[in-house]
GROMACS .gro file of C-alpha atoms in nm:
model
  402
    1UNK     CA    1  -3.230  -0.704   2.216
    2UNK     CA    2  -2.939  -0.932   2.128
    3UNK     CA    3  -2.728  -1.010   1.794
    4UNK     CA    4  -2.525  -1.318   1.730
    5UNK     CA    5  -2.229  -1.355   1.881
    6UNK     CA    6  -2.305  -1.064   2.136
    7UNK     CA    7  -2.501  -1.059   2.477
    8UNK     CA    8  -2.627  -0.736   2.569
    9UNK     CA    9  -2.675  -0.652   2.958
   10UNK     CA   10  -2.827  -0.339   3.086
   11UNK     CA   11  -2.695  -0.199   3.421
   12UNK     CA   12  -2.812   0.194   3.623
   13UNK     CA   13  -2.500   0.458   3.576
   14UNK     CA   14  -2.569   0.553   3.922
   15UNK     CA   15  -2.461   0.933   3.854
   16UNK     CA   16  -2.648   0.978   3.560
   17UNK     CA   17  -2.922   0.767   3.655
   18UNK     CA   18  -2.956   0.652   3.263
   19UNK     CA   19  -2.935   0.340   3.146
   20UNK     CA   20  -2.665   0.190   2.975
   21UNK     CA   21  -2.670  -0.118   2.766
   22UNK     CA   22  -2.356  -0.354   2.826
   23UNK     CA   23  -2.210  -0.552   2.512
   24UNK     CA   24  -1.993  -0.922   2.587
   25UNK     CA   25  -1.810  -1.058   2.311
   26UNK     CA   26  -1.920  -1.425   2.340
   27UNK     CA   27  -1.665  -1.724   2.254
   28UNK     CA   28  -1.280  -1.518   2.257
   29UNK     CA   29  -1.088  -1.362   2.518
   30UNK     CA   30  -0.913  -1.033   2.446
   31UNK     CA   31  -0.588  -0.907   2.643
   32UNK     CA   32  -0.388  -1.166   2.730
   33UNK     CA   33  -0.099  -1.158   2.443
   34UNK     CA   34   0.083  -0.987   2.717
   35UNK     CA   35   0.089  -1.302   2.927
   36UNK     CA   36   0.240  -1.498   2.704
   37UNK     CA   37  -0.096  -1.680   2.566
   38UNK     CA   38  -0.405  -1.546   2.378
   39UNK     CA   39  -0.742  -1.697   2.261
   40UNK     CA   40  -0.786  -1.729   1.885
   41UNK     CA   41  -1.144  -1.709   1.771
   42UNK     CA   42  -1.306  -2.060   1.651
   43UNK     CA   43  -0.920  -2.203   1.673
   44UNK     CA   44  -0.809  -2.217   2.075
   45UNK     CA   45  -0.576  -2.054   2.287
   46UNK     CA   46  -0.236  -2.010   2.139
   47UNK     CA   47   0.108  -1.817   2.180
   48UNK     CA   48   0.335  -1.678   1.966
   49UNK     CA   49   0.709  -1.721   1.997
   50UNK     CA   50   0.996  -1.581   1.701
   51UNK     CA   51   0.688  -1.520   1.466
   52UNK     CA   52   0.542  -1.864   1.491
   53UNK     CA   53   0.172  -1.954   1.621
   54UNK     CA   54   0.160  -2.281   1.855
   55UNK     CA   55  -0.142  -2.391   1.994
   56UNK     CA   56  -0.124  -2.500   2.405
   57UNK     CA   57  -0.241  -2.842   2.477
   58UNK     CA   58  -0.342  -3.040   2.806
   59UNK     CA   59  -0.109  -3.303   2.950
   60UNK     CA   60  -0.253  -3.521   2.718
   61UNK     CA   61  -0.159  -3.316   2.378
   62UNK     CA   62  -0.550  -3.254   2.339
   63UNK     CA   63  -0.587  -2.893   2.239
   64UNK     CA   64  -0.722  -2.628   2.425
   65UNK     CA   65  -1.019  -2.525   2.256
   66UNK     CA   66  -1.321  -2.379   2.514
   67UNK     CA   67  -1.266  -2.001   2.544
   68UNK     CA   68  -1.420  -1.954   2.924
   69UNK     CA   69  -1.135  -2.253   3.067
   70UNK     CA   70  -1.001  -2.144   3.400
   71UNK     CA   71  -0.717  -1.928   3.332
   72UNK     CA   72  -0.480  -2.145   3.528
   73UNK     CA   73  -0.547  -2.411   3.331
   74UNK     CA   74  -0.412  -2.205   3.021
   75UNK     CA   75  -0.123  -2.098   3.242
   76UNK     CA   76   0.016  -2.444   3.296
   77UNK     CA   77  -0.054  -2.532   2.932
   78UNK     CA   78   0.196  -2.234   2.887
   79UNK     CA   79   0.464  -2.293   3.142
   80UNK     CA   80   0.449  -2.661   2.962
   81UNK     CA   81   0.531  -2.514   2.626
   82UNK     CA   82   0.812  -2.316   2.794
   83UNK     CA   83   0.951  -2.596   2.931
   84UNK     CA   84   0.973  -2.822   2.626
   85UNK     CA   85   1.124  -2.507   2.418
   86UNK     CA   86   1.419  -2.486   2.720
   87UNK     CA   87   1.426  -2.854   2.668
   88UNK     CA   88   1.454  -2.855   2.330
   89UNK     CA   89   1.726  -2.547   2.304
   90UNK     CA   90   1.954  -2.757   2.507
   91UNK     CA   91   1.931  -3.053   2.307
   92UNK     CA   92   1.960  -2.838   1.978
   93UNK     CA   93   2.304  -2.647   2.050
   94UNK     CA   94   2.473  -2.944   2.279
   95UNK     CA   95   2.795  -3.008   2.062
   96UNK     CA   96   2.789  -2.729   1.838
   97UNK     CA   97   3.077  -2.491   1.876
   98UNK     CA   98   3.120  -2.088   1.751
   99UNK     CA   99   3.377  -2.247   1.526
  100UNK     CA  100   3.134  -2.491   1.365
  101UNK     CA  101   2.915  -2.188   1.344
  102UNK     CA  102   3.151  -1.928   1.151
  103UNK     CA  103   3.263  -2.217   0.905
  104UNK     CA  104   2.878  -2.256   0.818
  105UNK     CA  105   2.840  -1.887   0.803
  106UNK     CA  106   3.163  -1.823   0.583
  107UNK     CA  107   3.083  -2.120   0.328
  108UNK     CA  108   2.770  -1.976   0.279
  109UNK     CA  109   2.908  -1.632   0.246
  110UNK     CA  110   3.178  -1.744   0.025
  111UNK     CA  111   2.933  -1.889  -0.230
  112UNK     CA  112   2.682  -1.607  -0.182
  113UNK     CA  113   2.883  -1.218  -0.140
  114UNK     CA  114   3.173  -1.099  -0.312
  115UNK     CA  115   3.509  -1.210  -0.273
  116UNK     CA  116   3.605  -0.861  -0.090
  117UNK     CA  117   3.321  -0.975   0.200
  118UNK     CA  118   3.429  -1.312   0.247
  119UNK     CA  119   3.802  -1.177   0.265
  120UNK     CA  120   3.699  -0.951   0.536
  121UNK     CA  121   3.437  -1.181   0.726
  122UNK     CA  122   3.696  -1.479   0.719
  123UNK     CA  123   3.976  -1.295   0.884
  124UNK     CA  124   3.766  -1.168   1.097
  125UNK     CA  125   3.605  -1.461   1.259
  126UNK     CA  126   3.960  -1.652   1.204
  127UNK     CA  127   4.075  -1.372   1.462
  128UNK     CA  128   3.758  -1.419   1.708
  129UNK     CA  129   3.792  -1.800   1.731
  130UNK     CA  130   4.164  -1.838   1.740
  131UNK     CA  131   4.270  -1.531   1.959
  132UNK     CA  132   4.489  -1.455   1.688
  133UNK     CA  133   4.504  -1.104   1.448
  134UNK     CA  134   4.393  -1.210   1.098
  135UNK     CA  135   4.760  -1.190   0.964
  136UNK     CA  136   4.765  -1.556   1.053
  137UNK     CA  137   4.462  -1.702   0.859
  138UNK     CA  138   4.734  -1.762   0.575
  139UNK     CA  139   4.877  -2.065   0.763
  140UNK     CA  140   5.205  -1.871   0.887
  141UNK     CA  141   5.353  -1.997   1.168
  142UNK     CA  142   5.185  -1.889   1.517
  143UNK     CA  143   5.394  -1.829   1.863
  144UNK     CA  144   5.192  -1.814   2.165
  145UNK     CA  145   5.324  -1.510   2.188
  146UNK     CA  146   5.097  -1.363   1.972
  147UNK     CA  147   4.756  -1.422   2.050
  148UNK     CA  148   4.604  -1.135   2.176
  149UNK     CA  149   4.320  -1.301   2.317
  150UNK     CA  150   4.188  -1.643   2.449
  151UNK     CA  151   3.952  -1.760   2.117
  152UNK     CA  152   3.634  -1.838   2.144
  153UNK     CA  153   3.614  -2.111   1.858
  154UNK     CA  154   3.591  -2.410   2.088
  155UNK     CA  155   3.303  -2.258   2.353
  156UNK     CA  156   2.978  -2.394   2.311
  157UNK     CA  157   2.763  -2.161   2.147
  158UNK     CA  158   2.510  -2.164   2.466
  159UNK     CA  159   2.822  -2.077   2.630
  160UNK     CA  160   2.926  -1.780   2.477
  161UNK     CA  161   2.784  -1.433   2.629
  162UNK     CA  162   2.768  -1.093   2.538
  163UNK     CA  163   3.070  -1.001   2.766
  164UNK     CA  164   3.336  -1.239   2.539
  165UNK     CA  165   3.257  -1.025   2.209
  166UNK     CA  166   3.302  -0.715   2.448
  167UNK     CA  167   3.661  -0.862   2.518
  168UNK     CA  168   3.692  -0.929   2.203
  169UNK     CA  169   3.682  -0.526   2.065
  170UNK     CA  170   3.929  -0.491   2.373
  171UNK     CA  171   4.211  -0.658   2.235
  172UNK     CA  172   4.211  -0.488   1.953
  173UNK     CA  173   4.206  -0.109   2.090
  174UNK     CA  174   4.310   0.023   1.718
  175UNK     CA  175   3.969  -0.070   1.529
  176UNK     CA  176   3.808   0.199   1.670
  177UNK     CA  177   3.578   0.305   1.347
  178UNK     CA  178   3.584  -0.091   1.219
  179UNK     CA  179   3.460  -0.251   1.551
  180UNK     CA  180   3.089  -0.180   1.415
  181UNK     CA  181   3.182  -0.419   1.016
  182UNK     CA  182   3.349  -0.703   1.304
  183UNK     CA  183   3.037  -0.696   1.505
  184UNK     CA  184   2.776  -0.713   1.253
  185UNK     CA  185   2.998  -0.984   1.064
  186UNK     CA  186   2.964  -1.173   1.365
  187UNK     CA  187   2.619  -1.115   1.444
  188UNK     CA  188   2.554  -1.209   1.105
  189UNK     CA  189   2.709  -1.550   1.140
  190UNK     CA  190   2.488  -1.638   1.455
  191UNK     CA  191   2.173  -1.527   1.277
  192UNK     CA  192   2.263  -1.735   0.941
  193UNK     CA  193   2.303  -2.074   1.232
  194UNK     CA  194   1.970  -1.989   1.358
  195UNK     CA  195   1.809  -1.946   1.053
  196UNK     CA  196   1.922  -2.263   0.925
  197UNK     CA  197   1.810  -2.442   1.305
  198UNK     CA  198   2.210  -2.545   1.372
  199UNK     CA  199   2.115  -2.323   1.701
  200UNK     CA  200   1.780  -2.222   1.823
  201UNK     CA  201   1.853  -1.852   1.843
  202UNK     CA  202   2.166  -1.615   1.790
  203UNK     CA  203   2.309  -1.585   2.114
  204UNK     CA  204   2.494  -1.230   2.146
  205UNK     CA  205   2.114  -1.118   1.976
  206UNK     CA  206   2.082  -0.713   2.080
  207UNK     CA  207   2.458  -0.669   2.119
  208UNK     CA  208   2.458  -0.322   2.017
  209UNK     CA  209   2.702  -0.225   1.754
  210UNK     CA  210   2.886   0.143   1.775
  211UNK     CA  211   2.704   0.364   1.499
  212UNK     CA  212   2.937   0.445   1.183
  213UNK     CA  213   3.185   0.686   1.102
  214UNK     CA  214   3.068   0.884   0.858
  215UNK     CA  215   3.348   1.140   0.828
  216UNK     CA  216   3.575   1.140   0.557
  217UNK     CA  217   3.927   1.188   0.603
  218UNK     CA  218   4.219   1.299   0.351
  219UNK     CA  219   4.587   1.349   0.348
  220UNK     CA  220   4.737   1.668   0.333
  221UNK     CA  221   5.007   1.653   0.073
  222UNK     CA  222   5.299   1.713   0.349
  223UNK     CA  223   5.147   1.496   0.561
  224UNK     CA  224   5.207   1.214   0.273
  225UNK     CA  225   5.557   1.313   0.224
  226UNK     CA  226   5.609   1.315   0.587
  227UNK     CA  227   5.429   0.984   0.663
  228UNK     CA  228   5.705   0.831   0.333
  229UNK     CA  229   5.979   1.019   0.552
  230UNK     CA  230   5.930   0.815   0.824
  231UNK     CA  231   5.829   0.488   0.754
  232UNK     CA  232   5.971   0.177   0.552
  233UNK     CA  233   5.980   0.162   0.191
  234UNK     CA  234   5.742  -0.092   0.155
  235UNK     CA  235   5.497   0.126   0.355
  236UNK     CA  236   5.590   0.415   0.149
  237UNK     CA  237   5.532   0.286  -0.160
  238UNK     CA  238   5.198   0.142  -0.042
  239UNK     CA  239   5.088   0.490   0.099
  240UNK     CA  240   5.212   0.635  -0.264
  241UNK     CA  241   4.995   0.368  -0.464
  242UNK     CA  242   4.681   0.421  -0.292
  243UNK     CA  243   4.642   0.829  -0.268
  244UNK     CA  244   4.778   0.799  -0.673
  245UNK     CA  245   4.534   0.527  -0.771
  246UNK     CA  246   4.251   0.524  -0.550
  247UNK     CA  247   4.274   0.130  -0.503
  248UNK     CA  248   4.034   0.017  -0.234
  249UNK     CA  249   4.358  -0.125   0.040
  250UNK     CA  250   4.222  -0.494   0.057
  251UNK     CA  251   4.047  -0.627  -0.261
  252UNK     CA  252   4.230  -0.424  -0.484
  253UNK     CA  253   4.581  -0.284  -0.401
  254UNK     CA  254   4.636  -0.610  -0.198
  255UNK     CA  255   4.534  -0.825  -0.416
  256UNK     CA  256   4.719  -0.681  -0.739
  257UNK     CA  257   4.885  -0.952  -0.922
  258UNK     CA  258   5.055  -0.921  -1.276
  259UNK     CA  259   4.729  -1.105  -1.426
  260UNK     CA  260   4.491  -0.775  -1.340
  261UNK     CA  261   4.780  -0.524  -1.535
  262UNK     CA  262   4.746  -0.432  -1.876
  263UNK     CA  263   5.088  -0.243  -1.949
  264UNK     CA  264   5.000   0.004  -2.287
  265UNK     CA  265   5.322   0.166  -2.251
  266UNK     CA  266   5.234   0.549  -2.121
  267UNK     CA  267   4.941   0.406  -1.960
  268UNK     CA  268   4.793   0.108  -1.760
  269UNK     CA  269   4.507  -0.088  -1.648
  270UNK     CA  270   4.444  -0.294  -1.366
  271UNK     CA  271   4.133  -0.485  -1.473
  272UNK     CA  272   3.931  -0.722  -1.205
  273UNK     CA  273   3.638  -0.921  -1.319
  274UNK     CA  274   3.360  -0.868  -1.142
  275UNK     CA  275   3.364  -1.167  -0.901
  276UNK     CA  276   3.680  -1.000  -0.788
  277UNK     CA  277   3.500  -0.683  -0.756
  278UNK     CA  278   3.323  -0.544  -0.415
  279UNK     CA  279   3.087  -0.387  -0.612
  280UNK     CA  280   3.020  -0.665  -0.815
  281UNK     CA  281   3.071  -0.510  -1.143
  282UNK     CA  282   3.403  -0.524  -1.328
  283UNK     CA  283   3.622  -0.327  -1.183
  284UNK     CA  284   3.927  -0.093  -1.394
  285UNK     CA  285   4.153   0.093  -1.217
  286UNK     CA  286   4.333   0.384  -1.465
  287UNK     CA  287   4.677   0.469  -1.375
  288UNK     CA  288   4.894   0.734  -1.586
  289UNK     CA  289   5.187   0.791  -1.295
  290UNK     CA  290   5.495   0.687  -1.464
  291UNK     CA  291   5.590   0.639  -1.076
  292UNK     CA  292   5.366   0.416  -1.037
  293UNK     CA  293   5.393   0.190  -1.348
  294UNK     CA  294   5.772   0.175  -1.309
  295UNK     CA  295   5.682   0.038  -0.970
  296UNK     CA  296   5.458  -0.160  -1.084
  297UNK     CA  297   5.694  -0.327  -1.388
  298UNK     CA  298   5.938  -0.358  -1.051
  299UNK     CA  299   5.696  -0.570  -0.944
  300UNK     CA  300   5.610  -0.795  -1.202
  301UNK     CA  301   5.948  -0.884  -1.249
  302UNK     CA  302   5.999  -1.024  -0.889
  303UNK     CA  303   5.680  -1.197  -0.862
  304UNK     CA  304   5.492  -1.280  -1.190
  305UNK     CA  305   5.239  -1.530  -0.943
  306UNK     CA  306   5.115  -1.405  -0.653
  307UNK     CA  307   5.006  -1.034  -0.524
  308UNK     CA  308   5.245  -0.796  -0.649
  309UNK     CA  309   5.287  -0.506  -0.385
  310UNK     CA  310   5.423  -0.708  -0.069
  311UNK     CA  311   5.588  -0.601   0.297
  312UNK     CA  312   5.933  -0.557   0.441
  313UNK     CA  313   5.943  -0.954   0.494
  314UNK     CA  314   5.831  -1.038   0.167
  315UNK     CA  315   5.457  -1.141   0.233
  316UNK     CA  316   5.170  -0.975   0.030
  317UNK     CA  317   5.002  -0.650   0.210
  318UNK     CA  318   4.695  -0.741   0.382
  319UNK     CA  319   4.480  -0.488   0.546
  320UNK     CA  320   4.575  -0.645   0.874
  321UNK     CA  321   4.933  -0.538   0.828
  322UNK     CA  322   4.843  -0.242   0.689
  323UNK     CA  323   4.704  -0.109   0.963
  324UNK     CA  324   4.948  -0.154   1.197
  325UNK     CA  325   5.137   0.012   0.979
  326UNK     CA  326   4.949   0.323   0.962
  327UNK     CA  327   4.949   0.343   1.320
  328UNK     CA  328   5.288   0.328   1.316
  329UNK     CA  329   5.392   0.616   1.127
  330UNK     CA  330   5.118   0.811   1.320
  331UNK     CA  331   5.264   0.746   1.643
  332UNK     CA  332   5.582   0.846   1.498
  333UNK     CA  333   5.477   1.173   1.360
  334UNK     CA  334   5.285   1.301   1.668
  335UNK     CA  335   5.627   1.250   1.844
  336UNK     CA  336   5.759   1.526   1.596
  337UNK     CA  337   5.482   1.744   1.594
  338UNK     CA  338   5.282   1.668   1.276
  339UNK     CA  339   4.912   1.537   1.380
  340UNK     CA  340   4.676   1.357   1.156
  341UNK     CA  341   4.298   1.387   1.145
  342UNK     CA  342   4.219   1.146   1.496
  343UNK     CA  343   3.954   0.955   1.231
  344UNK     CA  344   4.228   0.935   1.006
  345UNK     CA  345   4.289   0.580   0.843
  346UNK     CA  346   4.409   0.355   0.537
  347UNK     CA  347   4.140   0.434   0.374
  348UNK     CA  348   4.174   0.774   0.369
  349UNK     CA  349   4.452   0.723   0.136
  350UNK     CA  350   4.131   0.631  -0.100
  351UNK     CA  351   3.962   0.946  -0.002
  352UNK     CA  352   4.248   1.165  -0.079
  353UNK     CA  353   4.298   1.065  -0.417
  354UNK     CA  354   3.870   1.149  -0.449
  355UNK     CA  355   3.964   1.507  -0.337
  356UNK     CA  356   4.293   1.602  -0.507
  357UNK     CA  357   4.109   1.446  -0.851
  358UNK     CA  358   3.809   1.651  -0.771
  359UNK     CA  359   4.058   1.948  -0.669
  360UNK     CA  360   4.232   1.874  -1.047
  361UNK     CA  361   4.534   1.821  -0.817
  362UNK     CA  362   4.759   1.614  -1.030
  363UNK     CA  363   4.614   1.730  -1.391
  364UNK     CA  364   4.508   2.138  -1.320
  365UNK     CA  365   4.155   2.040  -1.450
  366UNK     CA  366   3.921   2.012  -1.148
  367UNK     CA  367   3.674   1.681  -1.252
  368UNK     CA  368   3.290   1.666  -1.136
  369UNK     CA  369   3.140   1.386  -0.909
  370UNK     CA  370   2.991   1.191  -1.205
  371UNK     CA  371   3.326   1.089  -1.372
  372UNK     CA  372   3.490   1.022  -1.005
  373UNK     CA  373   3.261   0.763  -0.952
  374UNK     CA  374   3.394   0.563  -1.293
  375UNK     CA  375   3.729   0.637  -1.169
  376UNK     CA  376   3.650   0.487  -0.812
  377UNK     CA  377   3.438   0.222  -0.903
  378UNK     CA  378   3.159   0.350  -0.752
  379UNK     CA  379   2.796   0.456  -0.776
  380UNK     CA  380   2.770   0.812  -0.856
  381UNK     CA  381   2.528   0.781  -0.545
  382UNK     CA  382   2.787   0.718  -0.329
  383UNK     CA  383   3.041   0.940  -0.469
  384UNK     CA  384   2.803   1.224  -0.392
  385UNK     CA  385   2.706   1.091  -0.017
  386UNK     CA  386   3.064   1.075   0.016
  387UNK     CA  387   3.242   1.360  -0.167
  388UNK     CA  388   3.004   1.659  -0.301
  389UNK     CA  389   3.124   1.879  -0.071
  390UNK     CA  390   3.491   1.891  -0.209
  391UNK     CA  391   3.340   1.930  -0.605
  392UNK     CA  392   3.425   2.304  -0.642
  393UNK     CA  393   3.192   2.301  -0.975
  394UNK     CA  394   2.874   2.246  -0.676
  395UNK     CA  395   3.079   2.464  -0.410
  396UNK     CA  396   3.101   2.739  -0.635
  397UNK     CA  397   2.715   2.721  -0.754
  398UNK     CA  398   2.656   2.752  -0.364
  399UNK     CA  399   2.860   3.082  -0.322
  400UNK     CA  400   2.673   3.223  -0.642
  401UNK     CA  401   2.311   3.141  -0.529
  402UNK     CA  402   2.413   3.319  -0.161
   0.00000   0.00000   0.00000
């Protein structure tokens, strides 16, 4: 008995001695994705490359349409297809450099994300394709001297190989928890060039990125006052700002200028609209520390345009000199016998102001998670991934349910 589409064959199971009926799909072969090529029912044999179905053809472009063809005449259809994708991948990236690709990328990410991204993916890829740290993408003047690597800018982009971004996190040994936001941002550039066919595919594809620190660090009070001790007063005042205000280091503290302060005498704001904003959202920053505001008039009063909080030379803080700074005045305090947390960074200056206004350190009246997050500019989600465990309203509910 047989049933369209199938052809039924009997054959003896010589054990049992019953017999069993046979079915054969008729008109598609099954099991042979794996080699690359498959049969599609009532269409022809086809394979399937970065999500896209192309059918295989003869030398003469004629599709390949009868399902029982001689497997090797599918293979060579295959191995043709192969070839013309090689061909057509060489052709494709010939002349396009990883410069030309992070300029696309960062154009598109400077319309796109906020300002705080394209701050941090533009000195970033500055530093991969120049060989120099990100300190330099202002147009200062650059000595030879201090590149810290080669650049990769000018290699072709079929050139470039999973081994140059690894010497790439090499030069810069003091990243350690950033080197997984540098290697996505770079990752991310390659992909946006494929997806938009400058390149056929993203060349340093799988590079696997370090997972990410999720511990929070703070400041111990005398570790703050020893860190001012012994470091600059530029420095100091920085590290002073940022555990008393909670400004995120780059897109906030950084970029401070007299235009973002509202001065209401015992009290100030620093207001940034929300295309300033990393969030997105418009940003206020609440600062009651006469310190601080008599700092910040300081300020104002040198340099009324332009960032207000700058360096020992003069220039505006950037989180690349920030860093270097912080490492700095750790190396300096291990010498005398005061050790920070080793996952300890600038912005744990940020964290310690979440924990001391948790902690009611400054104002004796301890503050839940919900009204940090307004103060940080946050999403009470976050706050709570980030900082429940120092809220001594939930601590305390723990020790009374135990």
């Amino acid at each position: 008995m047989t049933s369209r589409g199938l052809q039924v064959a009997a054959s003896r199971d010589w054990h049992s001695g019953n017999i069993v009926m046979a079915r054969k799909h008729l008109g598609r072969k099954q099991g042979s994705r794996n080699k690359g090529f498959f049969y599609r029912s009532g269409r022809g044999w086809y394979t399937k490359e970065g999500g896209r179905f192309t059918p295989l053809t003869d030398e003469n472009g004629n599709r390949l349409k009868d399902p029982e063809i001689k497997e090797s005449v599918v293979k060579k259809a295959y191995a043709r297809f192969l070839a013309a994708e090689k061909q057509a991948m060489v052709q494709l990236v010939t002349g396009v450099t990883v410069q030309e690709v992070c300029e696309a990328y960062l154009a598109n990410c400077k319309a796109n994300d906020s300002p705080a991204t394209f701050v941090m993916r533009s000195t970033s890829l500055f530093d991969f394709c120049s060989g120099f740290p990100g300190k330099y993408r202002d147009g200062r003047k650059r000595n030879p001297k201090d590149r810290i690597h080669d650049g990769y800018g000018g290699m072709p982009v079929d050139d470039l190989k999973p081994i140059h971004v690894d010497q790439w996190l090499q030069a810069h040994p003091g990243w350690n928890g950033s080197k997984r936001s540098h290697i996505q941002g770079l990752k991310r550039a390659f992909n946006y060039a494929a997806k938009q066919e400058m390149i056929p595919r993203n060349p340093i594809k799988g590079f696997k990125a370090p997972k990410g620190n999720g511990r929070v660090t703070y400041i111990e009070p005398e570790q703050e006052e020893a860190m001012i001790a012994n470091t600059n007063k530029a420095f100091g005042e920085a590290i002073r700002i940022l555990i008393r205000t909670g400004a995120r280091p780059g897109i906030e503290f950084a970029s401070l200028t007299a235009a973002h302060v509202i001065d209401h005498g015992d009290k100030m704001e620093w207001v940034f609209k929300a295309e300033e904003s990393k969030t997105g959202r418009k940003r206020i920053i609440y600062v009651t520390d006469p310190h601080i505001m008599s700092i910040v008039r300081r300020q104002i009063e040198r340099h009324n345009a332009g960032p207000l909080f700058r360096n020992t030379r003069g220039n505006p803080w950037t989180m690349e000199g920030l860093r270097p700074s912080f490492d700095r005045v750790r190396r300096k305090l291990k010498k005398k016998g005061i050790t920070l947390d080793k996952d300890a960074c600038v912005y744990s200056f940020r964290h310690t102001y979440a924990k001391r206004c948790l902690d009611g350190y400054w104002t004796q009246k301890p503050i839940s998670v919900e009204t940090l997050s307004k103060l940080m500019g946050n999403s009470v989600e976050i706050c709570r991934e980030h900082y429940l465990a120092w809220d001594q309203r939930y601590t305390e509910q723990l020790w009374a349910a135990c």
